[in-house]
Structure formats: structure tokens, C-alpha cells
Coordinates of C-alpha atoms in Angstrom, one line a residue:
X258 CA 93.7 68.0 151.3
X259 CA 97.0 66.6 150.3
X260 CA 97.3 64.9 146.2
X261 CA 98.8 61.8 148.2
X262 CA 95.4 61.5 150.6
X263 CA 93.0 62.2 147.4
X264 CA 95.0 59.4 145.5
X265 CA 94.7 57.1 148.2
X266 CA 90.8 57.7 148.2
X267 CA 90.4 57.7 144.6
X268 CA 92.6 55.1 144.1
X269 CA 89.5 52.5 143.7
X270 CA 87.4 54.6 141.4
X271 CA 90.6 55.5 139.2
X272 CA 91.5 51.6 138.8
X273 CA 87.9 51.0 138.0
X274 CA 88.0 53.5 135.0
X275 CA 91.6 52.4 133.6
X276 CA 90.3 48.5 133.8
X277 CA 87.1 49.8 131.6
X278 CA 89.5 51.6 129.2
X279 CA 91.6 48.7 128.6
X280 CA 88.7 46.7 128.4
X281 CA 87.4 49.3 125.3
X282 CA 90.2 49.5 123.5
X283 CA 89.9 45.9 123.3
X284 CA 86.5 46.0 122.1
X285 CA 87.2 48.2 119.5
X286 CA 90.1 46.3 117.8
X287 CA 87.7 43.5 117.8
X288 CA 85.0 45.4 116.5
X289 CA 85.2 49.4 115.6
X290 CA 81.9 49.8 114.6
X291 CA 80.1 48.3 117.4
X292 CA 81.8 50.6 119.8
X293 CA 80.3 53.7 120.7
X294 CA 82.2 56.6 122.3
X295 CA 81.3 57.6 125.8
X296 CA 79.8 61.1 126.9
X297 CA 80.4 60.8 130.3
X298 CA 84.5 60.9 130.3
X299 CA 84.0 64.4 130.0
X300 CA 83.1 64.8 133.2
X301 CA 86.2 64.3 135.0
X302 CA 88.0 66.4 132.5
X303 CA 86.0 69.9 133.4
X304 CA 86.6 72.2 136.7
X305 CA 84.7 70.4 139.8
X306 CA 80.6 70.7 139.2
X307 CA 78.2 69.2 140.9
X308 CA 76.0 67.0 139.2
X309 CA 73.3 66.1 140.8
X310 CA 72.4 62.4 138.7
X311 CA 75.9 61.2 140.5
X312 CA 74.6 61.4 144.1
X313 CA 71.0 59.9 143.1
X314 CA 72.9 57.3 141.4
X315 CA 75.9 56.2 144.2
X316 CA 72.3 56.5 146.5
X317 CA 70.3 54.5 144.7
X318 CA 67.7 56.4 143.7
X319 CA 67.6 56.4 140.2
X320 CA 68.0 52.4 140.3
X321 CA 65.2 50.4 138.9
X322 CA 64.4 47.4 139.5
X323 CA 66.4 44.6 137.6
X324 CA 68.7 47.7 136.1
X325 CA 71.6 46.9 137.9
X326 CA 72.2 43.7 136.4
X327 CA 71.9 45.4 133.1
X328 CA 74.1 47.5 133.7
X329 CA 76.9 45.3 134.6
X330 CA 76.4 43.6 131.2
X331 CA 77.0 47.1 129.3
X332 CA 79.9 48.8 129.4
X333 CA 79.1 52.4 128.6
X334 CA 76.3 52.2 131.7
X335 CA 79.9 50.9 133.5
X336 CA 81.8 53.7 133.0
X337 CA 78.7 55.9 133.6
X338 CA 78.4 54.5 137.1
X339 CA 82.0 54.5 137.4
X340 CA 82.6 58.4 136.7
X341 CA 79.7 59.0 139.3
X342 CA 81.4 57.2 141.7
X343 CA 84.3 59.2 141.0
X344 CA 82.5 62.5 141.5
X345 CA 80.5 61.6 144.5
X346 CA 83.7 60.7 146.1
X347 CA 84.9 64.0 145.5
X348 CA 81.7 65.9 146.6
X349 CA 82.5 64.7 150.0
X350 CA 86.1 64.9 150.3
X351 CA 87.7 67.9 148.9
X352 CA 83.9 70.1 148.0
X353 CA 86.2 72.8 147.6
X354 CA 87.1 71.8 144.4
X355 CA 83.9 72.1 143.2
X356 CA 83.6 75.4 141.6
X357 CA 80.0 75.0 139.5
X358 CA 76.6 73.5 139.4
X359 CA 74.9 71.5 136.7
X360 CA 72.6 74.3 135.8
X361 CA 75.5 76.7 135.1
X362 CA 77.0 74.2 132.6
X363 CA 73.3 73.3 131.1
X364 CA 73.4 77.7 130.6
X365 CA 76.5 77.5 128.5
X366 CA 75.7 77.8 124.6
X367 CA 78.1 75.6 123.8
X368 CA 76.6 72.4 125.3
X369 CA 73.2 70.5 123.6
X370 CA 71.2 67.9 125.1
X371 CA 68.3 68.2 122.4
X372 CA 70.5 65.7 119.8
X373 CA 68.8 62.5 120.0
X374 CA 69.0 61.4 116.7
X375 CA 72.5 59.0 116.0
X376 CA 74.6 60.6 113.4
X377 CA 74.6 58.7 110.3
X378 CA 77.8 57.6 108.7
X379 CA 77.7 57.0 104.8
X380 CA 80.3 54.5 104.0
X381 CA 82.3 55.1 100.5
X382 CA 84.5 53.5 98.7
X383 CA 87.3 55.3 97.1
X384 CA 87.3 52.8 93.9
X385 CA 83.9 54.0 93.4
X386 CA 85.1 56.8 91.7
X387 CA 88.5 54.8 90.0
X388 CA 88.9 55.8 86.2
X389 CA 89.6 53.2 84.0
X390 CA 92.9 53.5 82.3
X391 CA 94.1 51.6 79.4
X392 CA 97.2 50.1 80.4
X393 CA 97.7 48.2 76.9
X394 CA 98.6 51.9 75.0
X395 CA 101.7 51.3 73.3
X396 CA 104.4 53.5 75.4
X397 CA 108.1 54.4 73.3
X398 CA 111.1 53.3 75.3
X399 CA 112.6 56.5 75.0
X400 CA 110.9 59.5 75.7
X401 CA 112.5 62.7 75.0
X402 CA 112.7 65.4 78.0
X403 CA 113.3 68.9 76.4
X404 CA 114.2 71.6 79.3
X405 CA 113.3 75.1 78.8
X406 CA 114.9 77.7 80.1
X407 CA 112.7 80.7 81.6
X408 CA 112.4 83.8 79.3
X409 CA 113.7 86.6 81.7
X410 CA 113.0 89.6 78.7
X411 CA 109.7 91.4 78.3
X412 CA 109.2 93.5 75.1
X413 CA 106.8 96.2 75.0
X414 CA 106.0 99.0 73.2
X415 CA 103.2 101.6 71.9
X416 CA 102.9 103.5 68.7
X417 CA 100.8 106.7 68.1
X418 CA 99.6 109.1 65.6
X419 CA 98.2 112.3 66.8
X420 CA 96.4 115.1 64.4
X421 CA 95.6 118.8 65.2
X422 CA 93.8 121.1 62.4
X423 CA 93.2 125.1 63.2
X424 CA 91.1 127.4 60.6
X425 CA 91.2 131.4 61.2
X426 CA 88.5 133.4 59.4
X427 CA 90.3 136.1 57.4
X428 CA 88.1 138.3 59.9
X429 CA 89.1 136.8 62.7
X430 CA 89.8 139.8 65.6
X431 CA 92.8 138.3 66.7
X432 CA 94.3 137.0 63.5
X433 CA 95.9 133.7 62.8
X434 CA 97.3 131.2 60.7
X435 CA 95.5 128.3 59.5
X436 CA 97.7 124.9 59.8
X437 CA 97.4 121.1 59.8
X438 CA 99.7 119.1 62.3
X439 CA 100.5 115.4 62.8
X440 CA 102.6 114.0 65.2
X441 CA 104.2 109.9 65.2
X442 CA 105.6 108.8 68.2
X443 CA 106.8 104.8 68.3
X444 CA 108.5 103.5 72.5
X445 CA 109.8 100.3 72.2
X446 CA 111.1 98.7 75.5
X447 CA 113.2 95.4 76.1
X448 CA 113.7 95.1 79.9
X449 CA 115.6 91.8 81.2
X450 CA 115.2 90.4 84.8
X451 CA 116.1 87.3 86.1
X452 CA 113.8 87.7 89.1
X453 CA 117.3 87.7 91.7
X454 CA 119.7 90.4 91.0
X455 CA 120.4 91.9 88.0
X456 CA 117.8 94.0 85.7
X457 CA 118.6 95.3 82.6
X458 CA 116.1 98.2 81.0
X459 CA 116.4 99.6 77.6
X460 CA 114.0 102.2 75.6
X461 CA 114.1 103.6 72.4
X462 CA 112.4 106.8 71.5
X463 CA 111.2 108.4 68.7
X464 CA 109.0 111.4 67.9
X465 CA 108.8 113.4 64.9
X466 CA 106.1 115.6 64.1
X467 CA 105.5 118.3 61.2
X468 CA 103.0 121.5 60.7
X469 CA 102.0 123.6 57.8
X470 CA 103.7 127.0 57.7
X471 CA 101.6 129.7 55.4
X472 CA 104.1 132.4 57.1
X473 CA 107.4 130.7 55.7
X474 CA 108.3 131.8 52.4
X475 CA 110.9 128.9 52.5
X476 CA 108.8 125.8 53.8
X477 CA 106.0 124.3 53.6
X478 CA 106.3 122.2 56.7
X479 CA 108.0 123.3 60.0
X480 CA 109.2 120.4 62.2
X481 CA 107.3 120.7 65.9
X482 CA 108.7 117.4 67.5
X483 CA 111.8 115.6 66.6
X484 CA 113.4 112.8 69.0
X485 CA 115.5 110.1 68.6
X486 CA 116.7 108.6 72.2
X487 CA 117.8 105.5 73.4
X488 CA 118.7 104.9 77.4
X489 CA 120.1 101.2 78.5
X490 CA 120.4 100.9 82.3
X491 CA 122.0 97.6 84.1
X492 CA 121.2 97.1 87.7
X493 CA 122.6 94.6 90.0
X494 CA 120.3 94.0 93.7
X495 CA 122.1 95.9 96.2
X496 CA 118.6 95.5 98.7
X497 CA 115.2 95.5 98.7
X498 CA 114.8 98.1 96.2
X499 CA 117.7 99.7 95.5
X500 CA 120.4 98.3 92.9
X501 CA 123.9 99.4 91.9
X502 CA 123.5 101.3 88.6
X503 CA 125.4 102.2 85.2
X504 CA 123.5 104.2 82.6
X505 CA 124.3 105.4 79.3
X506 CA 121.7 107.7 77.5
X507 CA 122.1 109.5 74.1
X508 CA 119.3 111.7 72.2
X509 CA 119.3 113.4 69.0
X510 CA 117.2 114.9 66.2
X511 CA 115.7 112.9 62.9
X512 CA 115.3 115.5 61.0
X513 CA 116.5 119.1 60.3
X514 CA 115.1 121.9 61.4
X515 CA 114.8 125.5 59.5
X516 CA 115.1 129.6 61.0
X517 CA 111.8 130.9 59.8
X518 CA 112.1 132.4 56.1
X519 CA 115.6 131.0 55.2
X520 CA 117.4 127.6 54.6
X521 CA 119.7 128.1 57.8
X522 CA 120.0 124.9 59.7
X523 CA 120.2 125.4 63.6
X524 CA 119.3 121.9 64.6
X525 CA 120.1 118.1 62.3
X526 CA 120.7 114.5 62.9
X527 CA 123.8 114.8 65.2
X528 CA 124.0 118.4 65.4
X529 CA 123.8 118.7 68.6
X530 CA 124.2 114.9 69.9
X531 CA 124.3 114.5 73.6
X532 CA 125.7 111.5 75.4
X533 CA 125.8 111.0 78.9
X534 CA 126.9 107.9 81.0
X535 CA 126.8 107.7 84.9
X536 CA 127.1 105.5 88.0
X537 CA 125.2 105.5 90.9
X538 CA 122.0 104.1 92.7
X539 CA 118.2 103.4 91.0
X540 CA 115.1 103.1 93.4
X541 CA 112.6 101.3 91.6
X542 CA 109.4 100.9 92.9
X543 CA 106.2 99.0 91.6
X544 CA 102.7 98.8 93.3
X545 CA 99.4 98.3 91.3
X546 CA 98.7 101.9 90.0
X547 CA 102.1 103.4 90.0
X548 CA 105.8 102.7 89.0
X549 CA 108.6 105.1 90.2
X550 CA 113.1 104.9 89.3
X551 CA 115.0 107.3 90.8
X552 CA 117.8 107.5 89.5
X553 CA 121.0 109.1 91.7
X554 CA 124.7 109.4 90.5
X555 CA 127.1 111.3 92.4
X556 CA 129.9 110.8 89.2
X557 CA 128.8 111.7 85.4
X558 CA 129.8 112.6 82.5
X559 CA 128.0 114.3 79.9
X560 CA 129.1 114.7 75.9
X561 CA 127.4 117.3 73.9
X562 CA 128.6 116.9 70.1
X563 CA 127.9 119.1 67.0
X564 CA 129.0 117.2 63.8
X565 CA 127.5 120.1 61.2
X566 CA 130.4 123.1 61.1
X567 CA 128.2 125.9 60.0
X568 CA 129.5 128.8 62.8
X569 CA 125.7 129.6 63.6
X570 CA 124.8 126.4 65.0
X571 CA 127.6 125.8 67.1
X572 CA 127.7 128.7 69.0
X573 CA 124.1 128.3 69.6
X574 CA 124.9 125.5 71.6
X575 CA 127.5 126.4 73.6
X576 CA 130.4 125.2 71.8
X577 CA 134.0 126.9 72.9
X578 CA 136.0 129.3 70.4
X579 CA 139.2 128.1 69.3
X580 CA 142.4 131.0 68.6
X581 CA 141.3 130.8 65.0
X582 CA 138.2 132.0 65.8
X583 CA 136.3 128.7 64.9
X584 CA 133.9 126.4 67.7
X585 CA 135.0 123.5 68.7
X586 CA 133.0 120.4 67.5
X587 CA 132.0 119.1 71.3
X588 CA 132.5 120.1 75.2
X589 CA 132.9 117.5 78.2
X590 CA 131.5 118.2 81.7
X591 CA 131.5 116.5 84.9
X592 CA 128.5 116.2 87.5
X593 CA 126.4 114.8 89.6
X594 CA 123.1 114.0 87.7
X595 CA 119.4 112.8 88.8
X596 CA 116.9 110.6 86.2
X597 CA 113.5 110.0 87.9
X598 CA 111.0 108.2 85.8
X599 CA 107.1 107.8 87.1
X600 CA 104.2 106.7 85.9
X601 CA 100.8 106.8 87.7
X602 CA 97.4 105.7 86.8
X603 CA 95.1 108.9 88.0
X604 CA 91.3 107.2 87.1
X605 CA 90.3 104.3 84.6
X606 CA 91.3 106.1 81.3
X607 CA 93.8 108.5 82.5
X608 CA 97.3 108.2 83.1
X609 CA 100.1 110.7 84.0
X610 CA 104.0 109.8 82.3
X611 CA 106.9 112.2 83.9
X612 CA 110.8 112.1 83.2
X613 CA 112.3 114.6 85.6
X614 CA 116.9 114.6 84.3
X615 CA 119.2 116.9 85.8
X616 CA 122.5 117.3 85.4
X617 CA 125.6 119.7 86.6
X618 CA 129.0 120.5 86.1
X619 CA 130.2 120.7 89.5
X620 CA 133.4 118.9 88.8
X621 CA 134.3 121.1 86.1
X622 CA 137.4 123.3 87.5
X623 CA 135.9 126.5 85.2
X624 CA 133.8 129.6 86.5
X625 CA 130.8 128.9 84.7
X626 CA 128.1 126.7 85.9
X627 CA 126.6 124.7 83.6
X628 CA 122.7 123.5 84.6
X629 CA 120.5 121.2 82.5
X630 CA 117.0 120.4 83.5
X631 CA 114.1 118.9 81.7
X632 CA 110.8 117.9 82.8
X633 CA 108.5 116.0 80.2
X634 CA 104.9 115.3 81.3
X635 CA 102.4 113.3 79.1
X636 CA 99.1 112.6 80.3
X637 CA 97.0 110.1 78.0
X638 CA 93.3 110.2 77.5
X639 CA 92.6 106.8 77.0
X640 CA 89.2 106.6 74.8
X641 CA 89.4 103.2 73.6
X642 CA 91.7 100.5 72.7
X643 CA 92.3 102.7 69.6
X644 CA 91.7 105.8 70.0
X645 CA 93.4 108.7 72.4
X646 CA 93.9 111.9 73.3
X647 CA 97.3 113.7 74.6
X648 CA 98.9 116.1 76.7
X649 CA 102.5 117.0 76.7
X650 CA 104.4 119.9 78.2
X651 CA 108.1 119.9 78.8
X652 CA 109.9 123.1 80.7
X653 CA 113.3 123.1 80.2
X654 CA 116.3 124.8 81.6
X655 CA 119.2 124.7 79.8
X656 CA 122.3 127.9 80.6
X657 CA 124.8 126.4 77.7
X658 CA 124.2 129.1 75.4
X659 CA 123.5 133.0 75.5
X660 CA 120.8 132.1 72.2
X661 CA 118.5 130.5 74.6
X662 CA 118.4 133.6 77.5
X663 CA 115.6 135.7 75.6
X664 CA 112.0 136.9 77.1
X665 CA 112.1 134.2 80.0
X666 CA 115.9 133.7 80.5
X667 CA 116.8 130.2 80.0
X668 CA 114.0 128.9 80.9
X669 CA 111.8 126.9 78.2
X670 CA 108.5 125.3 77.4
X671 CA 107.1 123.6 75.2
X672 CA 103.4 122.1 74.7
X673 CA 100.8 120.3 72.5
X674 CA 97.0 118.7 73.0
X675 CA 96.3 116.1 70.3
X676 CA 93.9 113.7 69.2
X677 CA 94.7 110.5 67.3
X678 CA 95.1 106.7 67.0
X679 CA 96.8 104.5 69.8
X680 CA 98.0 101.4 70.2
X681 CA 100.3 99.3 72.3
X682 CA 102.0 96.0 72.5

């Protein structure tokens, strides 16, 4: 059937319901609370169903007597009457549009007819719960607004002191040496970032550890450990993660360090210093175990100086001969170099620190290739907020000098377990 001939039909029933709204809304704004909201709009809203209380009721059969006149007086038993009038209309001319029963509505969960207790509505007031303010406090005309700008630098550091003690009976079948060892190791860090671009990080190493020597005629203490390092790297955002990068890094020695059984120096403050500035890209990453920089530069330039001028220690590192017969006091090479820092927290009290460098003079127009590569690894045995124990070893390859290429070429290693006091800040 056409919308226009159902319109038509309807037109009655549909004028009745718009008069009754009219007529509510006018109730209401005369009196909100007295107005109830009526169930039976629904009705009409939902796909066709066929309910059987609107044919008993447009046929009379559920009328009792005197209940019409009652009805007329209330105006949610109007709109009741109305809506099946509606329906029943619709049962007879378009029953194609009816698509359900009343039974399969009554089966849906999501319809209750068991609620016959009204809802109870608690009124209360918001100044029930008004605090009382004393508006008679004296108040200073001028009040001073002091702005403080964010503090974009974090400072951090940790300090330790690790011990080590070995006894050998004289009997012992494989002999030994008895010895004491300490080790102090201070990293202070003062990173800035102002949480958009730029990020500067700077760290400061030091290490310097001694042990007993029985064997040396010469000393009583042989240095193990001695570092002095500082690296300062300035980023600026270039994405997500990445940032346009300029480094500078230089490392040296505290303390001088003896040939066994003589007073020959082969390694002192300065002597070798190594300097080495770059450009490139850093990929920094940060989740909630883990922290990774890698570090790439395509252009750098690395500056070893020797400032002692005994002829021993600088040949031993790789220092050129001058006409005379003399060293030179420092060498320049160009490279490509890689930095990849990492630190990952393997269990509760366990974490693993790595610095992977690497450097080479392939811009260097001379037939020698100069390779540099060091790999430190320290994994800390966290026992308490005090206390720890540590695990370093650090391969290095390093070509500069003929000195190093011995029983494993010039490859290198180096490695300590200690046990000792902790703490950081």
C-alpha cells in the first residue's frame, strides 16, 4: 500500500497522539513531578508486532463497566487507547508490515514486566553539602605571582667500591700469588631535554682500581683499572626517534702504570689521550626494561695524543717516526665510527650495561688500515640497596701498534668479578 494511502488512514489516529503530546508537554511545565512518562509510545517505534491487548481493546472486550469514562479523564489511559487504535488500524490494512508477535518480544531478555514497584527518587540539595568559608579573612591587595620555569636537566649518578682477596697455600698444586684488590668506580650523568627537540647527554667516568703484587720487585701495588672519560652528545629531533647528532668523546688514564719489575712507564695521565668528535644520526630508544642509542657517523675524526716523550711508550702506541728518528707526539685519522649504548634489565636484581665503539680510518689516503673496537659489558648483581656484586669483560681490538699483536693478535680482553658496596643517586 502506498505511504500516501496509509497517511490518509492514519491520519486520525496520528492527530489524536500529536494533540495528547501537546497536551503533556503542557502538563509537565505546569507540573514535572506529577507527570509520569508513558510505556506505551514504544509501541509504534518497534518493527510491526501484533499485540493482542490492542484488538481486545478497539473491540471492547477488555472494557469494564464505567472504565471508559475513566479513561477519558486520564491521559496516560488516552494515549494507551490511542496507540491501540493506531496498531489495530494497521493490523488490517498493511498486516504485511507486521513482522512479530507479542510472545516473541515477551522472549526477548531485554524486556521486564515483573517491575511493579515505582522507582524512588531521593531529592538533594547541592547546599547540603556547602562549606562554610570565611569571607571576612583579611586578603593583601597585591599578591605576588612567581613563574617557574620547568627544570629540563636530570642529574644522576652511582658510586661503587668493589673488593676481591685470593690466598694460595705454599702447597698449592698449581701455585699462585696471594693478593688483595679494590676497585672505585664514580658515573655521574647530567642529561638536558626540553621534552620537544633538542637533548643534550653528558657522562663522566672514572675507574681506578689497584692490587697487591708479591712478584714485583718494584711495586707494591699494580694498577688493574684506570679510566678517566667524559662524552657530551647534543641532539636536535630529526623524527620520531632519531635526532641529528654531534659528539665529542675523550678518555684517558688517572694514574701511571709500571712494566713488571722496573720503573718504565708505558701508560700516564695523557699518555695516550684519545679525542674523537663526530657527526651523524643517534636512535634512542626507551621502553620500561630497556634503553638503546645507536649512534652512526659517516664523518669522524679521531686524535690519539702522547704528551710523555720517553721512546718506549710512544711507539707502543702507534706513533709515526720522524727523519731524526724520534715519534711524533700524536696521529689524526678519518672514519666512519659507530657508539651503541644499551642497557637492559634481565630479572629483578640483574641488569646487563654494554658500550659497543668502533671506529676506522677509511678516509685516510695511507695503506694501512687502522681498526679500533671495544666492547665493555657489566652485568650488576643487585643484592640490596647497598650492597652488589659485578661482572665486567671488555674485548678489544685495537691494530695501532705491533706491541699489542702477541699470543692472540690484536685482539684483547680483559675481566674481573667483584663484590662490594653500591649506591646510586
Amino acid at each position: 500500500m502506498a505511504y500516501d494511502s496509509l497517511r490518509v488512514q492514519y491520519g486520525v489516529e496520528l492527530d489524536s497522539l500529536s494533540s495528547l503530546r501537546r497536551q503533556r508537554m503542557a502538563e509537565f511545565e505546569r507540573n514535572p513531578i506529577s507527570t509520569v512518562l508513558n510505556p506505551y509510545y514504544y509501541r509504534l517505534m518497534t518493527p510491526g508486532t501484533f499485540y493482542g491487548s490492542s484488538m481486545h481493546q478497539v473491540m471492547g472486550m477488555n472494557w469494564a463497566e464505567g472504565s471508559k469514562g475513566s479513561m477519558l479523564q486520564s491521559p496516560a489511559l488516552l494515549a494507551n487507547m490511542a496507540t491501540d487504535y493506531a496498531l489495530a488500524n494497521l493490523y488490517v490494512n498493511a498486516p504485511q508490515l507486521v513482522v512479530r508477535t507479542e510472545d516473541m518480544v515477551k522472549a526477548e531478555p531485554k524486556l521486564r514486566d515483573d517491575i511493579e514497584t515505582p522507582v524512588k527518587v531521593v531529592e538533594k540539595k547541592l547546599s547540603d553539602n556547602a562549606v562554610t568559608v570565611a569571607l571576612d579573612t583579611d586578603v593583601p591587595e597585591q599578591i605576588a605571582i612567581v613563574a617557574k620555569k620547568p627544570n629540563f636537566w636530570k642529574i644522576k649518578g652511582s658510586t661503587s667500591l668493589q673488593f676481591t682477596q685470593s690466598y694460595f697455600s705454599d702447597n698449592w698444586y698449581q701455585g699462585g700469588e696471594n693478593n688483595y684488590a679494590g676497585l672505585g668506580m664514580v658515573t655521574l650523568e647530567a642529561n638536558y631535554d626540553n621534552k620537544q627537540k633538542v637533548q643534550w647527554d653528558n657522562k663522566l667516568e672514572v675507574q681506578l682500581g689497584f692490587q697487591t703484587a708479591q712478584s714485583d720487585t718494584c711495586h707494591t701495588f699494580r694498577v688493574t683499572n684506570n679510566l678517566l672519560r667524559l662524552t657530551s652528545k647534543l641532539g636536535y629531533k630529526a623524527a620520531k626517534n632519531w635526532f641529528y647528532t654531534a659528539q665529542a668523546m675523550a678518555y684517558t688514564q688517572l694514574y701511571p702504570n709500571y712494566e713488571k719489575n722496573t720503573n718504565k712507564v708505558i701508560a700516564d695521565f695523557t699518555s695516550p689521550l684519545y679525542l674523537n668528535v663526530s657527526i651523524g644520526l643517534d636512535y634512542k630508544l626507551k621502553r620500561n626494561n630497556a634503553e638503546l642509542s645507536v649512534y652512526i657517523s659517516p664523518v669522524a675524526y679521531n686524535l690519539c695524543w702522547v704528551d710523555r716523550t720517553a721512546y718506549d711508550i710512544r711507539s707502543r702506541y702507534g706513533m709515526e717516526q720522524n727523519e731524526d728518528g724520534s715519534f711524533k707526539r700524536m696521529y689524526h685519522k678519518y672514519g666512519p665510527s659507530v657508539l651503541v649504548n644499551s642497557k637492559l634489565r634481565i630479572m629483578k636484581n640483574v641488569s646487563w650495561t654494554s658500550r659497543l665503539y668502533v671506529f676506522g680510518n677509511i678516509f685516510d689516503n695511507k695503506s694501512d688500515m687502522y681498526v679500533n673496537i671495544e666492547w665493555e659489558n657489566t652485568i650488576d648483581f643487585t643484592i640490596n640497596k647497598y650492597m652488589s656484586a659485578k661482572f665486567f669483560l671488555y674485548p678489544k681490538f685495537d691494530n695501532s701498534s705491533e706491541k699489542y699483536k702477541k699470543k692472540h693478535g690484536y685482539l684483547m680482553f680483559k675481566e674481573w668479578l667483584s663484590l662490594g658496596l653500591n649506591y646510586n643517586f
